[in-house]
C-alpha positions as YAML, in Angstrom:
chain: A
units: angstrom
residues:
- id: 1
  name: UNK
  ca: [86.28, 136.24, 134.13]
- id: 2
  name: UNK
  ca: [82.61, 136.74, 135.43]
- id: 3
  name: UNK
  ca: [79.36, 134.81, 135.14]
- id: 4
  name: UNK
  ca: [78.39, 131.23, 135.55]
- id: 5
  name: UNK
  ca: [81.97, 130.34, 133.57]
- id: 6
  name: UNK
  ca: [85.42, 131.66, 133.59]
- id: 7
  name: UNK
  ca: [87.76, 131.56, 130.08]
- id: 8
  name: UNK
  ca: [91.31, 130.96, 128.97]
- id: 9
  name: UNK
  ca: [92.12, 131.76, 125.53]
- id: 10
  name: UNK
  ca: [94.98, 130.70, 123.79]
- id: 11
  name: UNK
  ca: [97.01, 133.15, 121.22]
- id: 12
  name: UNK
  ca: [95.23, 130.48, 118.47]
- id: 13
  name: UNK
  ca: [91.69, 131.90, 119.75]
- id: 14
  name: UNK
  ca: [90.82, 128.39, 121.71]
- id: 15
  name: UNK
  ca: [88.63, 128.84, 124.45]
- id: 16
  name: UNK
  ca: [88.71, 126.29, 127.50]
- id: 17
  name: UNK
  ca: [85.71, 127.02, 130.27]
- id: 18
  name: UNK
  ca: [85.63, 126.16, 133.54]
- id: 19
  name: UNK
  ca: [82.84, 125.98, 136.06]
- id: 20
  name: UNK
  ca: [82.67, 127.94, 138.73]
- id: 21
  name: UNK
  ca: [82.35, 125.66, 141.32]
- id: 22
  name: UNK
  ca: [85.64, 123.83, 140.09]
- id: 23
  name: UNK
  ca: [87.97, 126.27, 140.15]
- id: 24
  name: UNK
  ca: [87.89, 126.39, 143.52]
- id: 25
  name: UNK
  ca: [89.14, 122.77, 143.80]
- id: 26
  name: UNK
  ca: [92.20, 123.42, 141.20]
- id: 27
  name: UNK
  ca: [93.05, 126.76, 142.50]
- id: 28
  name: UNK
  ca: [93.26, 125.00, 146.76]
- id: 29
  name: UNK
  ca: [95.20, 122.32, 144.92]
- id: 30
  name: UNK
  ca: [98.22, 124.84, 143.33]
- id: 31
  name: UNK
  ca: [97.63, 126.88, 146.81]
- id: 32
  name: UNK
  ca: [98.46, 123.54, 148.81]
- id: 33
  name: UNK
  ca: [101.80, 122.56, 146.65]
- id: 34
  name: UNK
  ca: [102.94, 126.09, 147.01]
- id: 35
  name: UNK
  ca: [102.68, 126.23, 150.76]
- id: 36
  name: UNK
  ca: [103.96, 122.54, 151.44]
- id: 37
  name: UNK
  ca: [106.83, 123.77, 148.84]
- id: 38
  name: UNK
  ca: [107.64, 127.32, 151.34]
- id: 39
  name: UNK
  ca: [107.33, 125.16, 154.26]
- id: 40
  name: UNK
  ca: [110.22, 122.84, 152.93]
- id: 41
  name: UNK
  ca: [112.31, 125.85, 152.05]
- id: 42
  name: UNK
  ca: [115.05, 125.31, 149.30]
- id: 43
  name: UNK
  ca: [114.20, 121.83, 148.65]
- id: 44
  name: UNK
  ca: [110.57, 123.21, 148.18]
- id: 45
  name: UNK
  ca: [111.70, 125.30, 145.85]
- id: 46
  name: UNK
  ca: [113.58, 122.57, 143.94]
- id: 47
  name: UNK
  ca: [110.26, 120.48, 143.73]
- id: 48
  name: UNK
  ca: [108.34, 123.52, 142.30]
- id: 49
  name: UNK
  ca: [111.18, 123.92, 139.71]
- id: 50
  name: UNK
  ca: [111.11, 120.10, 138.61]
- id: 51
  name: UNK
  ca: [107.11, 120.69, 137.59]
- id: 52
  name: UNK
  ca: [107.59, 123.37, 135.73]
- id: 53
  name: UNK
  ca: [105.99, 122.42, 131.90]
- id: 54
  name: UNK
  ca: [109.10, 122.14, 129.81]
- id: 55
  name: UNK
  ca: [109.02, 121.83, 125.90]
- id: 56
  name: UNK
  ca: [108.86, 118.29, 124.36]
- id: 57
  name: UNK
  ca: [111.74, 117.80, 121.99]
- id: 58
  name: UNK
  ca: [110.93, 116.67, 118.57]
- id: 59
  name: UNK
  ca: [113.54, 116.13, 116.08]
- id: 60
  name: UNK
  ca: [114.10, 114.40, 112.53]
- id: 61
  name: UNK
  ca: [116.68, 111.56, 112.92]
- id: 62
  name: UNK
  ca: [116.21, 109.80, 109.82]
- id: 63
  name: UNK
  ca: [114.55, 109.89, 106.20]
- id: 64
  name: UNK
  ca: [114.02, 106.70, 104.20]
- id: 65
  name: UNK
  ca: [112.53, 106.38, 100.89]
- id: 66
  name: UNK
  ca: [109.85, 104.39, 100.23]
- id: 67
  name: UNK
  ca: [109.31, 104.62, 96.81]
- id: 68
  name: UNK
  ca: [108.39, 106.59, 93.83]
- id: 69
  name: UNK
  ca: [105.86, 106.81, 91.18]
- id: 70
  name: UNK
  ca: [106.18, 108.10, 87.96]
- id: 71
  name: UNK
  ca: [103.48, 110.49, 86.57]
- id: 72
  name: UNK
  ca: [102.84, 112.75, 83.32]
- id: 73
  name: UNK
  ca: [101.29, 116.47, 83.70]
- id: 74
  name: UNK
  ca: [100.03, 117.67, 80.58]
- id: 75
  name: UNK
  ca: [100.58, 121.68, 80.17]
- id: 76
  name: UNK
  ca: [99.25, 122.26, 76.82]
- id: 77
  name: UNK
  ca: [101.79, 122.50, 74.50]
- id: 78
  name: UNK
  ca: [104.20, 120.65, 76.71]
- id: 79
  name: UNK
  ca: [103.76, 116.95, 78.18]
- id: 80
  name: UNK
  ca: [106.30, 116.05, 80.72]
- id: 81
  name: UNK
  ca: [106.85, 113.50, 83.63]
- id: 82
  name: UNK
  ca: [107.14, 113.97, 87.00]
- id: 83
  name: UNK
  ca: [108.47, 112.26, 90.14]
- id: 84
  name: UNK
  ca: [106.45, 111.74, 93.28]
- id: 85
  name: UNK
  ca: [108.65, 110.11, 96.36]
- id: 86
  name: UNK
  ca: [107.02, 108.25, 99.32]
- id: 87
  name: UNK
  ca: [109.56, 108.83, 102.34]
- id: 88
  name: UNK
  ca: [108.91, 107.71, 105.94]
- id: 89
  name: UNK
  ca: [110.82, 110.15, 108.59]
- id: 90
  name: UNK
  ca: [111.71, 108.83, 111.60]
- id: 91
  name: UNK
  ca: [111.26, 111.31, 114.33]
- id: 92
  name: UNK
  ca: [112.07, 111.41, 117.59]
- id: 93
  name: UNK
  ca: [109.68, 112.60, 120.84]
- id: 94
  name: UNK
  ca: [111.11, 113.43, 124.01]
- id: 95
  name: UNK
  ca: [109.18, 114.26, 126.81]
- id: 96
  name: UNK
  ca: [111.73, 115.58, 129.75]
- id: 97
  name: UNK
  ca: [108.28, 116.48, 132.06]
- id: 98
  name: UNK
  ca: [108.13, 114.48, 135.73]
- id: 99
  name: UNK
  ca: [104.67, 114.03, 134.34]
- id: 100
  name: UNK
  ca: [103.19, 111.60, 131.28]
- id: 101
  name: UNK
  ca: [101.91, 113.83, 128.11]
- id: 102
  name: UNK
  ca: [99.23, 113.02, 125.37]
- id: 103
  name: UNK
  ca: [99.29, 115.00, 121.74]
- id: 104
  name: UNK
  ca: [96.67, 114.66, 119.03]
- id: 105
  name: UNK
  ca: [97.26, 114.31, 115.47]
- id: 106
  name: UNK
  ca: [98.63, 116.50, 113.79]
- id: 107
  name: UNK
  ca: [100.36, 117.22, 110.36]
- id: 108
  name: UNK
  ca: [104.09, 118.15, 109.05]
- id: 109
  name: UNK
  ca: [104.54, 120.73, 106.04]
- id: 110
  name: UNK
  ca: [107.57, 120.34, 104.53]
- id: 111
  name: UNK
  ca: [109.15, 123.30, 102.12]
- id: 112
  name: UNK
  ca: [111.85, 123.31, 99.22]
- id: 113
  name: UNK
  ca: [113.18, 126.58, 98.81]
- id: 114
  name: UNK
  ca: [110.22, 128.22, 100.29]
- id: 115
  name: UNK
  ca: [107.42, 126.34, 98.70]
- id: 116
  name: UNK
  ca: [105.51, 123.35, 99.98]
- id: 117
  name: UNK
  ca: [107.03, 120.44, 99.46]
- id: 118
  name: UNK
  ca: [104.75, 117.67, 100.86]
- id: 119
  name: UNK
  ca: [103.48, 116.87, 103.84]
- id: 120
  name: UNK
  ca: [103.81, 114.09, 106.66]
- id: 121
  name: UNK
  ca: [101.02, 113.32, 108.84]
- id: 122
  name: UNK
  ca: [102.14, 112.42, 112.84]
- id: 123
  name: UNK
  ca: [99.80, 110.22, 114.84]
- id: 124
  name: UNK
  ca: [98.26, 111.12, 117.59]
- id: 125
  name: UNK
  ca: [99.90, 109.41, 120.96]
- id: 126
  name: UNK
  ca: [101.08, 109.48, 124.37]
- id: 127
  name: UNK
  ca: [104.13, 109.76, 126.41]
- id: 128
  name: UNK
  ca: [105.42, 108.63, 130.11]
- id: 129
  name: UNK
  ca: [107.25, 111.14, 131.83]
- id: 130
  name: UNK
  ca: [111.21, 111.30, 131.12]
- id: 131
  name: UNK
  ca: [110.60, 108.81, 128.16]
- id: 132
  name: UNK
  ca: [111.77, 108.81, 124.89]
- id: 133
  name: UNK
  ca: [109.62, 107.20, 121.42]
- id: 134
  name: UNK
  ca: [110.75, 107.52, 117.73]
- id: 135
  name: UNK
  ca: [108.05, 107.72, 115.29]
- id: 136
  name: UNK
  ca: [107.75, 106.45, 112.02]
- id: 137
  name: UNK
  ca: [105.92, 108.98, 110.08]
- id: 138
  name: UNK
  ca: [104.91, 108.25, 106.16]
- id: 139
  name: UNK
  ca: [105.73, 111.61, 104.03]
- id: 140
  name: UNK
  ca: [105.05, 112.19, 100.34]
- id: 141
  name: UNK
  ca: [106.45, 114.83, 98.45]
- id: 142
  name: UNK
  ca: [104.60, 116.17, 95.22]
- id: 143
  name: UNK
  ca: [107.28, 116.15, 92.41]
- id: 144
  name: UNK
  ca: [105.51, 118.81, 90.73]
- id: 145
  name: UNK
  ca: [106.58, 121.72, 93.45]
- id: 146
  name: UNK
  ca: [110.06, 121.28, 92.46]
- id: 147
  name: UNK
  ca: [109.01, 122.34, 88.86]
- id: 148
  name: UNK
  ca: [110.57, 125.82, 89.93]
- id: 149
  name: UNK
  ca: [113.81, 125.00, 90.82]
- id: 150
  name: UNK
  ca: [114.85, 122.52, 89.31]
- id: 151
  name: UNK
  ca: [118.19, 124.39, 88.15]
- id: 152
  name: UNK
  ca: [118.83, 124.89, 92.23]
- id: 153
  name: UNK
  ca: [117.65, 121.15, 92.50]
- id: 154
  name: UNK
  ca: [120.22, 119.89, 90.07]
- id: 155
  name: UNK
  ca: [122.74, 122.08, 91.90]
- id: 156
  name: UNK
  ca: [121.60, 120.74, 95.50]
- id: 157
  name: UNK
  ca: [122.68, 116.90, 93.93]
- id: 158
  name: UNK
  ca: [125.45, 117.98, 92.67]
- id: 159
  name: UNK
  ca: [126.78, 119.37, 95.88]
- id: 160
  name: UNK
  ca: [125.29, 116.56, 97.66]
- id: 161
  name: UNK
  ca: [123.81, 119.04, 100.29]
- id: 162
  name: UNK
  ca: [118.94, 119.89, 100.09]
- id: 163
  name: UNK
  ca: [117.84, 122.35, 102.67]
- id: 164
  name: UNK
  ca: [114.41, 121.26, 103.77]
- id: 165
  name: UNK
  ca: [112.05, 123.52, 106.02]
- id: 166
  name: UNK
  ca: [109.30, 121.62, 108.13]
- id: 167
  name: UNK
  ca: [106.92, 123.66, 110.04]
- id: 168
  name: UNK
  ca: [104.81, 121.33, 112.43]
- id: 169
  name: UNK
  ca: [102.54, 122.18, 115.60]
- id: 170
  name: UNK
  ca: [101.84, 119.51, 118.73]
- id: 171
  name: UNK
  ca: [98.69, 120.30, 120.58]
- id: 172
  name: UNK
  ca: [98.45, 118.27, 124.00]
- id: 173
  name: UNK
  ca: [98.20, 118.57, 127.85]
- id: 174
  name: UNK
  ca: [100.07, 117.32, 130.73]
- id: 175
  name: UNK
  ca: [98.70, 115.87, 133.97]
- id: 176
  name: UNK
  ca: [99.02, 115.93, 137.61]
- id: 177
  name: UNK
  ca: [97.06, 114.41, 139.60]
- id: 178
  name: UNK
  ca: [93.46, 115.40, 139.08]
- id: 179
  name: UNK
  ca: [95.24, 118.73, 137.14]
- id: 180
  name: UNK
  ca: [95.72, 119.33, 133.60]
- id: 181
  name: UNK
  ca: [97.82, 121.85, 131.79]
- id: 182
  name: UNK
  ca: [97.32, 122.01, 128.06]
- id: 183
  name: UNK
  ca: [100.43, 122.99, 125.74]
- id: 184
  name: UNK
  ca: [100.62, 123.75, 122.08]
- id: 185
  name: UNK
  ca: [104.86, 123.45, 120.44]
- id: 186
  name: UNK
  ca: [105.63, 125.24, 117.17]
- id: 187
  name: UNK
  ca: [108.75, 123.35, 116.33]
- id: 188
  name: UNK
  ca: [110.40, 124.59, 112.79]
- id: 189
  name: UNK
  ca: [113.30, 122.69, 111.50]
- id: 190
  name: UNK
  ca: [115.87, 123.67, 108.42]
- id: 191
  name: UNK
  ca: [117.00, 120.02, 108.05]
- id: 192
  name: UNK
  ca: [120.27, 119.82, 105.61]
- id: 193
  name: UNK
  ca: [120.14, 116.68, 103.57]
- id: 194
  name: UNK
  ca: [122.07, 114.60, 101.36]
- id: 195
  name: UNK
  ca: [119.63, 114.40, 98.30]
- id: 196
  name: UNK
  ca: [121.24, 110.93, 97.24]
- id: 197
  name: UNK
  ca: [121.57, 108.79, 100.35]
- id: 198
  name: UNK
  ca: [119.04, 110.86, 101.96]
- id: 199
  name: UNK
  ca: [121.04, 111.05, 105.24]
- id: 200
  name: UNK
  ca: [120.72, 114.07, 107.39]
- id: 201
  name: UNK
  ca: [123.70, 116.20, 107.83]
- id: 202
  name: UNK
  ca: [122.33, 118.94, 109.96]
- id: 203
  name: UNK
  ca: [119.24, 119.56, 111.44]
- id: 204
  name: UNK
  ca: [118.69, 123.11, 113.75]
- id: 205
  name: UNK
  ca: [114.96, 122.96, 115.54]
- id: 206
  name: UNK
  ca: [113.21, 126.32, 117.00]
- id: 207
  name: UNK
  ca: [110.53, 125.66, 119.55]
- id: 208
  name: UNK
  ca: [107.90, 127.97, 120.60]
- id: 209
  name: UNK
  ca: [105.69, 126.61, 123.58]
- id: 210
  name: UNK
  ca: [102.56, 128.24, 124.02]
- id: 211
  name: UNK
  ca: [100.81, 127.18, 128.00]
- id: 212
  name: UNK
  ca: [97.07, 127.52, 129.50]
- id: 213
  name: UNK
  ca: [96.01, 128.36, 132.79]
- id: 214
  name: UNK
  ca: [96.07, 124.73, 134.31]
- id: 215
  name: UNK
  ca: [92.94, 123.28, 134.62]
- id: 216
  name: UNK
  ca: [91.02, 120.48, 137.04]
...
């Protein structure tokens, strides 16, 4: 860091500047916690621990469909119909931080045997500290991705078992008093499905958490 400015960058490239005469402020602030934490000893160290950023838990709990339309794609010399579903997945936020958090909006891809699916967009939102919400997200899937697999498809209802892939990133911060620590969570989810009652059967979630340098 040098000049009238200091940087963090994020592994996505984000830079988030900071004036100079600031960081003074934020950096006394972390200094003061610390040492009231030493002086307290043990149960210092247990009220450092309980800050630490933790990852938000987001998780798939239901899929509902919504509807369908009926469509023709024309690929000269063959004319055929496709399905297009409207879904709404309900998905469920946890935030287990002693802190409140706020996200933006962002947007779920959703993948059928390794290609895209269709897409559900999340709302952007905030949560209180050691709360949980359950969002109702509207989805639509493009019937015309299938198009490659529809033997597997056939195969998947048969079996009564779809494995669905959704990819989706949360950008938000957390605050503390006058401090804020921004967060960015990969979560991807293989989501096992019963492609007739739409139910989920089993859902395994991978979180990466990505933290900046808090800020005042």
């Amino acid at each position: 860091m040098g000049g009238e400015k200091g940087e963090a960058r994020s592994s996505g490239g984000v830079v988030v500047e900071r004036p100079k005469q600031r960081r003074g402020g934020s950096s006394m602030a972390i200094v003061g916690v610390a040492a009231a934490a030493l002086a307290l000893g043990g149960t210092g160290a247990a009220f450092l621990y309980t800050l630490r950023p933790r990852d938000p838990i987001f998780e798939v709990v239901s899929i509902n469909l919504k509807g369908f339309n009926i469509r023709f794609v024309n690929e000269f010399p063959l004319m055929y119909a496709v399905l297009d579903f409207e879904l709404e997945l309900s998905i469920k936020v946890i935030n287990p931080n002693v802190v409140p958090i706020e996200y933006t909006s962002t947007v779920m891809d959703i993948f059928y045997r390794g290609d895209p699916l269709g897409q559900a967009t999340v709302p952007a939102g905030s949560q209180e500290a050691n709360s949980t919400k359950i969002l109702d997200v509207p989805a639509k899937l493009d019937g015309l991705n299938i198009k490659n697999h529809i033997v597997d498809l056939i195969k998947d209802i048969t079996k009564r078992e779809m494995s669905l892939h959704s990819v989706v990133t949360i950008k938000g911060h957390a605050k503390l008093w006058k401090l804020k620590h921004n967060f960015e969570v990969c979560v991807e989810s293989d989501i096992k499905v019963d492609p007739i009652q739409l139910d989920i059967i089993e859902q395994e979630n991978k979180v990466h958490m990505e933290l900046e340098p808090i800020v005042s």
